[in-house]
PDB file of C-alpha atoms and ligand atoms in Angstrom:
ATOM      1  CA  MET A   1     -59.490  -4.266  22.862  1.00  0.00           C
ATOM      2  CA  THR A   2     -58.915  -5.908  19.485  1.00  0.00           C
ATOM      3  CA  THR A   3     -56.328  -8.729  19.156  1.00  0.00           C
ATOM      4  CA  ARG A   4     -54.107  -6.254  17.333  1.00  0.00           C
ATOM      5  CA  GLU A   5     -54.370  -3.704  20.164  1.00  0.00           C
ATOM      6  CA  ILE A   6     -53.620  -6.428  22.733  1.00  0.00           C
ATOM      7  CA  GLN A   7     -50.507  -7.450  20.755  1.00  0.00           C
ATOM      8  CA  ALA A   8     -49.373  -3.814  20.283  1.00  0.00           C
ATOM      9  CA  SER A   9     -49.533  -3.205  24.047  1.00  0.00           C
ATOM     10  CA  SER A  10     -48.197  -6.622  25.133  1.00  0.00           C
ATOM     11  CA  PHE A  11     -44.455  -5.911  25.055  1.00  0.00           C
ATOM     12  CA  GLY A  12     -44.138  -4.205  28.437  1.00  0.00           C
ATOM     13  CA  SER A  13     -44.880  -7.429  30.311  1.00  0.00           C
ATOM     14  CA  ALA A  14     -41.576  -8.818  28.952  1.00  0.00           C
ATOM     15  CA  ALA A  15     -39.456  -5.643  28.924  1.00  0.00           C
ATOM     16  CA  ALA A  16     -36.332  -6.981  30.690  1.00  0.00           C
ATOM     17  CA  THR A  17     -36.346 -10.218  28.666  1.00  0.00           C
ATOM     18  CA  TYR A  18     -36.788  -8.130  25.537  1.00  0.00           C
ATOM     19  CA  THR A  19     -33.553  -6.258  26.306  1.00  0.00           C
ATOM     20  CA  ALA A  20     -31.688  -9.497  26.895  1.00  0.00           C
ATOM     21  CA  VAL A  21     -32.739 -11.506  23.851  1.00  0.00           C
ATOM     22  CA  ARG A  22     -34.005  -9.306  21.023  1.00  0.00           C
ATOM     23  CA  PRO A  23     -31.322  -8.469  18.442  1.00  0.00           C
ATOM     24  CA  GLY A  24     -29.785  -5.023  18.080  1.00  0.00           C
ATOM     25  CA  TYR A  25     -29.400  -3.105  14.808  1.00  0.00           C
ATOM     26  CA  PRO A  26     -26.123  -2.911  12.818  1.00  0.00           C
ATOM     27  CA  GLY A  27     -24.481   0.535  12.642  1.00  0.00           C
ATOM     28  CA  SER A  28     -24.362   0.295   8.827  1.00  0.00           C
ATOM     29  CA  ALA A  29     -28.170  -0.025   8.690  1.00  0.00           C
ATOM     30  CA  ILE A  30     -28.644   2.896  11.066  1.00  0.00           C
ATOM     31  CA  ARG A  31     -26.237   5.148   9.112  1.00  0.00           C
ATOM     32  CA  TRP A  32     -27.910   4.323   5.790  1.00  0.00           C
ATOM     33  CA  GLY A  33     -31.235   5.550   7.191  1.00  0.00           C
ATOM     34  CA  LEU A  34     -29.962   8.976   8.260  1.00  0.00           C
ATOM     35  CA  PRO A  35     -29.136  12.192   6.384  1.00  0.00           C
ATOM     36  CA  PRO A  36     -25.321  12.580   6.275  1.00  0.00           C
ATOM     37  CA  ASP A  37     -25.438  15.698   8.492  1.00  0.00           C
ATOM     38  CA  ALA A  38     -27.874  14.297  11.089  1.00  0.00           C
ATOM     39  CA  ARG A  39     -27.375  15.547  14.663  1.00  0.00           C
ATOM     40  CA  VAL A  40     -30.725  15.289  16.460  1.00  0.00           C
ATOM     41  CA  VAL A  41     -32.848  12.189  15.882  1.00  0.00           C
ATOM     42  CA  LEU A  42     -36.008  10.535  17.177  1.00  0.00           C
ATOM     43  CA  ASP A  43     -36.397   6.824  17.950  1.00  0.00           C
ATOM     44  CA  LEU A  44     -40.173   6.323  17.721  1.00  0.00           C
ATOM     45  CA  GLY A  45     -41.839   3.248  19.279  1.00  0.00           C
ATOM     46  CA  ALA A  46     -38.460   2.977  20.978  1.00  0.00           C
ATOM     47  CA  GLY A  47     -39.317   0.022  23.246  1.00  0.00           C
ATOM     48  CA  THR A  48     -36.382  -0.868  25.466  1.00  0.00           C
ATOM     49  CA  GLY A  49     -33.984   1.221  23.354  1.00  0.00           C
ATOM     50  CA  LYS A  50     -32.393  -1.134  20.810  1.00  0.00           C
ATOM     51  CA  VAL A  51     -32.424   1.560  18.090  1.00  0.00           C
ATOM     52  CA  THR A  52     -31.698   4.280  20.662  1.00  0.00           C
ATOM     53  CA  GLU A  53     -28.462   2.523  21.655  1.00  0.00           C
ATOM     54  CA  ALA A  54     -27.396   2.210  18.000  1.00  0.00           C
ATOM     55  CA  LEU A  55     -28.145   5.923  17.418  1.00  0.00           C
ATOM     56  CA  LEU A  56     -26.228   6.995  20.546  1.00  0.00           C
ATOM     57  CA  ALA A  57     -23.275   4.912  19.302  1.00  0.00           C
ATOM     58  CA  GLN A  58     -23.239   7.200  16.223  1.00  0.00           C
ATOM     59  CA  GLY A  59     -22.690  10.212  18.508  1.00  0.00           C
ATOM     60  CA  LEU A  60     -26.186  11.642  17.936  1.00  0.00           C
ATOM     61  CA  THR A  61     -28.555  13.483  20.273  1.00  0.00           C
ATOM     62  CA  VAL A  62     -31.476  11.062  20.688  1.00  0.00           C
ATOM     63  CA  HIS A  63     -35.099  11.593  21.706  1.00  0.00           C
ATOM     64  CA  ALA A  64     -36.775   8.250  22.440  1.00  0.00           C
ATOM     65  CA  VAL A  65     -40.591   8.139  22.411  1.00  0.00           C
ATOM     66  CA  GLU A  66     -42.522   5.062  23.570  1.00  0.00           C
ATOM     67  CA  PRO A  67     -46.138   4.630  24.817  1.00  0.00           C
ATOM     68  CA  ASP A  68     -45.483   1.767  27.274  1.00  0.00           C
ATOM     69  CA  GLU A  69     -44.142   2.955  30.646  1.00  0.00           C
ATOM     70  CA  ARG A  70     -42.527  -0.438  31.428  1.00  0.00           C
ATOM     71  CA  MET A  71     -40.584  -0.462  28.139  1.00  0.00           C
ATOM     72  CA  LEU A  72     -39.572   3.162  28.717  1.00  0.00           C
ATOM     73  CA  ASP A  73     -38.292   2.349  32.234  1.00  0.00           C
ATOM     74  CA  GLU A  74     -36.056  -0.326  30.728  1.00  0.00           C
ATOM     75  CA  LEU A  75     -34.891   2.142  28.041  1.00  0.00           C
ATOM     76  CA  ARG A  76     -33.982   4.706  30.716  1.00  0.00           C
ATOM     77  CA  ARG A  77     -31.884   2.002  32.394  1.00  0.00           C
ATOM     78  CA  VAL A  78     -29.991   0.806  29.270  1.00  0.00           C
ATOM     79  CA  ALA A  79     -29.706   4.166  27.462  1.00  0.00           C
ATOM     80  CA  PRO A  80     -29.614   6.915  30.128  1.00  0.00           C
ATOM     81  CA  ALA A  81     -28.045   9.398  27.663  1.00  0.00           C
ATOM     82  CA  ALA A  82     -31.255   9.546  25.609  1.00  0.00           C
ATOM     83  CA  ASP A  83     -34.123  11.975  26.246  1.00  0.00           C
ATOM     84  CA  ALA A  84     -36.865   9.409  27.022  1.00  0.00           C
ATOM     85  CA  ARG A  85     -40.495  10.556  26.640  1.00  0.00           C
ATOM     86  CA  LEU A  86     -43.783   8.751  27.091  1.00  0.00           C
ATOM     87  CA  GLY A  87     -46.063   9.053  24.057  1.00  0.00           C
ATOM     88  CA  PRO A  88     -47.563   7.377  21.008  1.00  0.00           C
ATOM     89  CA  ALA A  89     -46.562   7.780  17.345  1.00  0.00           C
ATOM     90  CA  GLU A  90     -49.929   9.420  16.685  1.00  0.00           C
ATOM     91  CA  ALA A  91     -49.171  12.334  19.088  1.00  0.00           C
ATOM     92  CA  ILE A  92     -45.388  12.747  19.253  1.00  0.00           C
ATOM     93  CA  PRO A  93     -44.342  14.903  22.256  1.00  0.00           C
ATOM     94  CA  LEU A  94     -41.859  17.034  20.261  1.00  0.00           C
ATOM     95  CA  PRO A  95     -42.110  20.427  18.477  1.00  0.00           C
ATOM     96  CA  ASP A  96     -42.481  20.901  14.710  1.00  0.00           C
ATOM     97  CA  ALA A  97     -39.344  20.500  12.528  1.00  0.00           C
ATOM     98  CA  SER A  98     -37.221  19.577  15.564  1.00  0.00           C
ATOM     99  CA  VAL A  99     -35.391  16.417  14.338  1.00  0.00           C
ATOM    100  CA  ASP A 100     -33.170  15.425  11.397  1.00  0.00           C
ATOM    101  CA  ALA A 101     -34.441  11.839  11.295  1.00  0.00           C
ATOM    102  CA  VAL A 102     -37.199   9.648  12.672  1.00  0.00           C
ATOM    103  CA  CYS A 103     -36.093   6.023  13.137  1.00  0.00           C
ATOM    104  CA  VAL A 104     -38.568   3.247  13.853  1.00  0.00           C
ATOM    105  CA  GLY A 105     -37.405  -0.255  14.788  1.00  0.00           C
ATOM    106  CA  HIS A 106     -39.908  -3.059  14.356  1.00  0.00           C
ATOM    107  CA  ALA A 107     -42.834  -0.872  15.337  1.00  0.00           C
ATOM    108  CA  PHE A 108     -44.215   0.989  12.285  1.00  0.00           C
ATOM    109  CA  HIS A 109     -46.735  -1.820  11.641  1.00  0.00           C
ATOM    110  CA  TRP A 110     -48.291  -1.107  15.065  1.00  0.00           C
ATOM    111  CA  PHE A 111     -48.833   2.621  14.387  1.00  0.00           C
ATOM    112  CA  GLY A 112     -52.202   4.145  13.478  1.00  0.00           C
ATOM    113  CA  PRO A 113     -52.769   5.929  10.150  1.00  0.00           C
ATOM    114  CA  SER A 114     -52.158   9.412  11.615  1.00  0.00           C
ATOM    115  CA  ALA A 115     -48.562   8.563  12.617  1.00  0.00           C
ATOM    116  CA  LEU A 116     -47.086   9.483   9.222  1.00  0.00           C
ATOM    117  CA  ALA A 117     -48.412  13.054   9.423  1.00  0.00           C
ATOM    118  CA  GLU A 118     -46.930  13.319  12.941  1.00  0.00           C
ATOM    119  CA  MET A 119     -43.560  12.048  11.711  1.00  0.00           C
ATOM    120  CA  ALA A 120     -43.662  14.638   8.892  1.00  0.00           C
ATOM    121  CA  ARG A 121     -44.517  17.360  11.419  1.00  0.00           C
ATOM    122  CA  VAL A 122     -41.513  16.756  13.711  1.00  0.00           C
ATOM    123  CA  LEU A 123     -39.034  16.316  10.811  1.00  0.00           C
ATOM    124  CA  ARG A 124     -37.211  19.255   9.275  1.00  0.00           C
ATOM    125  CA  PRO A 125     -37.408  19.441   5.440  1.00  0.00           C
ATOM    126  CA  GLY A 126     -34.727  17.175   3.939  1.00  0.00           C
ATOM    127  CA  GLY A 127     -34.800  14.979   7.064  1.00  0.00           C
ATOM    128  CA  THR A 128     -35.359  11.240   6.730  1.00  0.00           C
ATOM    129  CA  VAL A 129     -37.689   8.617   8.038  1.00  0.00           C
ATOM    130  CA  ALA A 130     -35.990   5.222   8.465  1.00  0.00           C
ATOM    131  CA  LEU A 131     -38.235   2.222   9.102  1.00  0.00           C
ATOM    132  CA  LEU A 132     -36.267  -0.824  10.240  1.00  0.00           C
ATOM    133  CA  TRP A 133     -37.193  -4.471  10.687  1.00  0.00           C
ATOM    134  CA  ASN A 134     -34.962  -7.302  11.888  1.00  0.00           C
ATOM    135  CA  LEU A 135     -36.001 -10.335   9.830  1.00  0.00           C
ATOM    136  CA  ARG A 136     -34.736 -13.821  10.631  1.00  0.00           C
ATOM    137  CA  ASP A 137     -32.782 -15.202   7.676  1.00  0.00           C
ATOM    138  CA  ASP A 138     -34.554 -18.514   7.254  1.00  0.00           C
ATOM    139  CA  ALA A 139     -32.290 -19.887   4.542  1.00  0.00           C
ATOM    140  CA  THR A 140     -30.994 -21.991   7.495  1.00  0.00           C
ATOM    141  CA  ASP A 141     -33.268 -24.970   8.196  1.00  0.00           C
ATOM    142  CA  TRP A 142     -33.591 -24.608  11.985  1.00  0.00           C
ATOM    143  CA  VAL A 143     -34.308 -20.870  11.631  1.00  0.00           C
ATOM    144  CA  ALA A 144     -37.133 -21.611   9.175  1.00  0.00           C
ATOM    145  CA  ARG A 145     -38.581 -24.215  11.572  1.00  0.00           C
ATOM    146  CA  PHE A 146     -38.323 -21.825  14.517  1.00  0.00           C
ATOM    147  CA  GLY A 147     -40.209 -19.182  12.498  1.00  0.00           C
ATOM    148  CA  THR A 148     -42.980 -21.626  11.618  1.00  0.00           C
ATOM    149  CA  LEU A 149     -43.348 -22.627  15.271  1.00  0.00           C
ATOM    150  CA  ILE A 150     -43.700 -19.096  16.563  1.00  0.00           C
ATOM    151  CA  ALA A 151     -46.379 -18.616  13.932  1.00  0.00           C
ATOM    152  CA  LEU A 152     -45.115 -15.501  12.279  1.00  0.00           C
ATOM    153  CA  GLY A 153     -43.987 -17.360   9.185  1.00  0.00           C
ATOM    154  CA  ALA A 154     -43.672 -15.095   6.180  1.00  0.00           C
ATOM    155  CA  GLN A 155     -44.282 -11.785   7.926  1.00  0.00           C
ATOM    156  CA  ASP A 156     -41.140 -12.076  10.005  1.00  0.00           C
ATOM    157  CA  SER A 157     -38.613 -13.731   7.723  1.00  0.00           C
ATOM    158  CA  THR A 158     -36.588 -12.999   4.608  1.00  0.00           C
ATOM    159  CA  ARG A 159     -38.932 -15.198   2.538  1.00  0.00           C
ATOM    160  CA  TYR A 160     -41.413 -12.374   2.856  1.00  0.00           C
ATOM    161  CA  GLU A 161     -41.478  -9.997  -0.106  1.00  0.00           C
ATOM    162  CA  SER A 162     -42.004  -6.796   1.831  1.00  0.00           C
ATOM    163  CA  PRO A 163     -44.226  -4.241   0.190  1.00  0.00           C
ATOM    164  CA  SER A 164     -43.366  -0.571   0.599  1.00  0.00           C
ATOM    165  CA  PRO A 165     -44.361   0.323   4.174  1.00  0.00           C
ATOM    166  CA  PHE A 166     -46.389   3.311   3.014  1.00  0.00           C
ATOM    167  CA  ALA A 167     -48.037   4.354  -0.228  1.00  0.00           C
ATOM    168  CA  GLU A 168     -47.273   7.546  -2.115  1.00  0.00           C
ATOM    169  CA  ASN A 169     -47.396  10.412   0.327  1.00  0.00           C
ATOM    170  CA  ALA A 170     -47.248  14.165  -0.304  1.00  0.00           C
ATOM    171  CA  ASP A 171     -44.942  14.723   2.703  1.00  0.00           C
ATOM    172  CA  PHE A 172     -42.296  12.137   1.734  1.00  0.00           C
ATOM    173  CA  THR A 173     -40.385  10.854  -1.287  1.00  0.00           C
ATOM    174  CA  ALA A 174     -41.187   7.223  -2.207  1.00  0.00           C
ATOM    175  CA  PRO A 175     -39.483   4.866   0.308  1.00  0.00           C
ATOM    176  CA  VAL A 176     -36.366   3.025  -0.948  1.00  0.00           C
ATOM    177  CA  ARG A 177     -35.168  -0.270   0.545  1.00  0.00           C
ATOM    178  CA  GLN A 178     -31.782  -1.679   1.577  1.00  0.00           C
ATOM    179  CA  THR A 179     -30.848  -4.785   3.589  1.00  0.00           C
ATOM    180  CA  PHE A 180     -27.969  -5.505   6.007  1.00  0.00           C
ATOM    181  CA  ALA A 181     -26.986  -9.018   7.160  1.00  0.00           C
ATOM    182  CA  HIS A 182     -25.884  -9.678  10.745  1.00  0.00           C
ATOM    183  CA  THR A 183     -26.019 -12.431  13.358  1.00  0.00           C
ATOM    184  CA  GLN A 184     -26.969 -12.729  17.008  1.00  0.00           C
ATOM    185  CA  ARG A 185     -25.190 -15.186  19.312  1.00  0.00           C
ATOM    186  CA  ILE A 186     -27.819 -16.926  21.413  1.00  0.00           C
ATOM    187  CA  ASP A 187     -28.157 -20.003  23.641  1.00  0.00           C
ATOM    188  CA  ARG A 188     -31.043 -22.414  24.362  1.00  0.00           C
ATOM    189  CA  ALA A 189     -32.545 -20.309  27.149  1.00  0.00           C
ATOM    190  CA  GLY A 190     -32.172 -17.187  25.017  1.00  0.00           C
ATOM    191  CA  LEU A 191     -33.996 -18.751  22.075  1.00  0.00           C
ATOM    192  CA  LEU A 192     -36.886 -19.832  24.309  1.00  0.00           C
ATOM    193  CA  ALA A 193     -37.028 -16.365  25.829  1.00  0.00           C
ATOM    194  CA  LEU A 194     -36.899 -14.799  22.339  1.00  0.00           C
ATOM    195  CA  ALA A 195     -39.952 -16.836  21.301  1.00  0.00           C
ATOM    196  CA  GLY A 196     -41.673 -15.550  24.447  1.00  0.00           C
ATOM    197  CA  THR A 197     -41.170 -11.873  23.484  1.00  0.00           C
ATOM    198  CA  ARG A 198     -43.121 -12.091  20.199  1.00  0.00           C
ATOM    199  CA  GLY A 199     -46.325 -10.012  20.213  1.00  0.00           C
ATOM    200  CA  TYR A 200     -48.237 -13.025  18.858  1.00  0.00           C
ATOM    201  CA  VAL A 201     -46.898 -15.394  21.542  1.00  0.00           C
ATOM    202  CA  LEU A 202     -47.372 -12.888  24.396  1.00  0.00           C
ATOM    203  CA  ALA A 203     -51.033 -12.494  23.500  1.00  0.00           C
ATOM    204  CA  LEU A 204     -51.777 -16.281  23.588  1.00  0.00           C
ATOM    205  CA  PRO A 205     -53.655 -17.905  26.501  1.00  0.00           C
ATOM    206  CA  ALA A 206     -51.095 -19.277  29.024  1.00  0.00           C
ATOM    207  CA  ASP A 207     -51.699 -22.986  28.232  1.00  0.00           C
ATOM    208  CA  ARG A 208     -51.281 -22.482  24.466  1.00  0.00           C
ATOM    209  CA  ARG A 209     -48.154 -20.383  25.087  1.00  0.00           C
ATOM    210  CA  ASP A 210     -46.624 -23.153  27.261  1.00  0.00           C
ATOM    211  CA  GLU A 211     -47.350 -25.740  24.537  1.00  0.00           C
ATOM    212  CA  LEU A 212     -45.700 -23.582  21.925  1.00  0.00           C
ATOM    213  CA  LEU A 213     -42.593 -22.976  24.053  1.00  0.00           C
ATOM    214  CA  ALA A 214     -42.332 -26.748  24.671  1.00  0.00           C
ATOM    215  CA  GLU A 215     -42.294 -27.244  20.881  1.00  0.00           C
ATOM    216  CA  VAL A 216     -39.467 -24.697  20.581  1.00  0.00           C
ATOM    217  CA  ALA A 217     -37.532 -26.536  23.325  1.00  0.00           C
ATOM    218  CA  GLU A 218     -37.966 -29.808  21.438  1.00  0.00           C
ATOM    219  CA  LEU A 219     -36.618 -28.172  18.268  1.00  0.00           C
ATOM    220  CA  VAL A 220     -33.495 -26.978  20.108  1.00  0.00           C
ATOM    221  CA  ASP A 221     -32.936 -30.373  21.735  1.00  0.00           C
ATOM    222  CA  THR A 222     -33.426 -32.487  18.609  1.00  0.00           C
ATOM    223  CA  HIS A 223     -32.488 -30.488  15.501  1.00  0.00           C
ATOM    224  CA  PRO A 224     -29.076 -31.654  14.153  1.00  0.00           C
ATOM    225  CA  GLN A 225     -27.871 -28.047  13.749  1.00  0.00           C
ATOM    226  CA  LEU A 226     -28.632 -27.249  17.420  1.00  0.00           C
ATOM    227  CA  ALA A 227     -28.716 -30.383  19.612  1.00  0.00           C
ATOM    228  CA  GLY A 228     -25.930 -30.557  22.174  1.00  0.00           C
ATOM    229  CA  ARG A 229     -24.530 -27.098  21.411  1.00  0.00           C
ATOM    230  CA  ASP A 230     -24.249 -24.388  24.072  1.00  0.00           C
ATOM    231  CA  GLN A 231     -24.615 -21.449  21.705  1.00  0.00           C
ATOM    232  CA  PHE A 232     -25.526 -20.822  18.075  1.00  0.00           C
ATOM    233  CA  GLU A 233     -25.608 -17.931  15.597  1.00  0.00           C
ATOM    234  CA  LEU A 234     -29.084 -16.709  14.707  1.00  0.00           C
ATOM    235  CA  PRO A 235     -28.817 -15.014  11.283  1.00  0.00           C
ATOM    236  CA  TYR A 236     -30.800 -11.842  10.647  1.00  0.00           C
ATOM    237  CA  VAL A 237     -31.295  -9.417   7.802  1.00  0.00           C
ATOM    238  CA  THR A 238     -32.072  -5.857   8.862  1.00  0.00           C
ATOM    239  CA  GLU A 239     -34.388  -4.338   6.294  1.00  0.00           C
ATOM    240  CA  VAL A 240     -34.454  -0.527   6.137  1.00  0.00           C
ATOM    241  CA  TRP A 241     -36.914   1.634   4.232  1.00  0.00           C
ATOM    242  CA  ARG A 242     -35.811   5.272   3.900  1.00  0.00           C
ATOM    243  CA  ALA A 243     -37.810   8.268   2.680  1.00  0.00           C
ATOM    244  CA  VAL A 244     -36.996  11.981   2.672  1.00  0.00           C
ATOM    245  CA  ARG A 245     -39.241  14.706   4.133  1.00  0.00           C
ATOM    246  CA  ARG A 246     -40.193  16.961   1.253  1.00  0.00           C
ATOM    247  CA  ASN A 247     -39.825  20.684   1.585  1.00  0.00           C
ATOM    248  CA  GLY A 248     -43.277  22.216   2.162  1.00  0.00           C
ATOM    249  CA  ALA A 249     -42.756  24.346  -0.978  1.00  0.00           C
ATOM    250  CA  ASP A 250     -42.199  21.176  -3.094  1.00  0.00           C
ATOM    251  CA  HIS A 251     -45.845  20.258  -2.967  1.00  0.00           C
ATOM    252  CA  ALA A 252     -47.546  23.549  -2.115  1.00  0.00           C
TER     253      ALA A 252
HETATM  254  C1  SAM B 301     -41.468  -4.968  18.683  1.00  0.00           C
HETATM  255  S1  SAM B 301     -41.313  -3.594  19.769  1.00  0.00           S
HETATM  256  C2  SAM B 301     -39.908  -2.736  19.063  1.00  0.00           C
HETATM  257  C3  SAM B 301     -39.170  -1.885  20.058  1.00  0.00           C
HETATM  258  C4  SAM B 301     -37.874  -1.249  19.584  1.00  0.00           C
HETATM  259  N1  SAM B 301     -38.122  -0.206  18.612  1.00  0.00           N
HETATM  260  C5  SAM B 301     -36.921  -2.285  19.012  1.00  0.00           C
HETATM  261  O1  SAM B 301     -36.580  -2.208  17.827  1.00  0.00           O
HETATM  262  O2  SAM B 301     -36.490  -3.172  19.762  1.00  0.00           O
HETATM  263  C6  SAM B 301     -42.677  -2.587  19.283  1.00  0.00           C
HETATM  264  C7  SAM B 301     -42.829  -1.334  20.116  1.00  0.00           C
HETATM  265  O3  SAM B 301     -43.823  -0.521  19.509  1.00  0.00           O
HETATM  266  C8  SAM B 301     -44.522   0.112  20.550  1.00  0.00           C
HETATM  267  N2  SAM B 301     -45.811   0.608  20.021  1.00  0.00           N
HETATM  268  C9  SAM B 301     -46.956  -0.072  19.835  1.00  0.00           C
HETATM  269  N3  SAM B 301     -47.919   0.757  19.373  1.00  0.00           N
HETATM  270  C10 SAM B 301     -47.349   2.002  19.271  1.00  0.00           C
HETATM  271  C11 SAM B 301     -47.822   3.290  18.871  1.00  0.00           C
HETATM  272  N4  SAM B 301     -49.071   3.470  18.451  1.00  0.00           N
HETATM  273  N5  SAM B 301     -46.964   4.348  18.922  1.00  0.00           N
HETATM  274  C12 SAM B 301     -45.681   4.177  19.307  1.00  0.00           C
HETATM  275  N6  SAM B 301     -45.179   2.978  19.699  1.00  0.00           N
HETATM  276  C13 SAM B 301     -46.001   1.904  19.680  1.00  0.00           C
HETATM  277  C14 SAM B 301     -44.661  -0.966  21.611  1.00  0.00           C
HETATM  278  O4  SAM B 301     -44.988  -0.426  22.896  1.00  0.00           O
HETATM  279  C15 SAM B 301     -43.277  -1.593  21.550  1.00  0.00           C
HETATM  280  O5  SAM B 301     -42.385  -0.979  22.439  1.00  0.00           O
END
């Protein structure tokens, strides 16, 4: 397996922790990604169901597709109202033109090149694809330091100038971007656990991972914005890229 493949398949080993410490998605961000008349939607690369829960809260019928059985088990536990199915983005286990929107939370970058054609296949014309990422807002000093420690730096923070997630595509209109600020209340143990759910950190050898988590603990215990406090607000910006499924006739 390549390092990338190891990271893409590493999440299941931390599924329960993932549910507890990874941030959810604001309803405003979810709504912006959907067509106004959406009823049936797909959460693709659904993990433990963070996006699924936000979609169910909008009163939608939700299919949740995820290739890792351990993540899917956790999703079935936290979001039993969803139709949970095992499968990858490159072979979505749903019929053609069966959903009004495909939502992807923090997972599109793991998908193979054929995933876009699959997303186009399951979407009805006029349906939307909404690609979401929760980025830490590192305008706050301790948040920037935390990001540097867990080695994601630019790719996972608001300092990163995100390029469009996919180039011009005959099946979709050009993606447009919108951002939504929110915060997550978290404590010391939660922050350490959050560091431990990153794909990069999960894929490290155990001794290097322990070293890195010790550095995060030192940050929490010594940084003036954190030391001695039971809980703190971790600021996030949810970035959403939305594109519309073209009608087949538009580009025939
Ligand atoms: C960072 S997690 C995000 C999970 C969830 N969407 C969320 O927002 O919390 C990335 C997820 O992508 C899944 N994934 C990795 N490669 C995938 C692929 N080729 N097709 C579908 N999902 C994939 C992983 O199993 C993992 O559950």
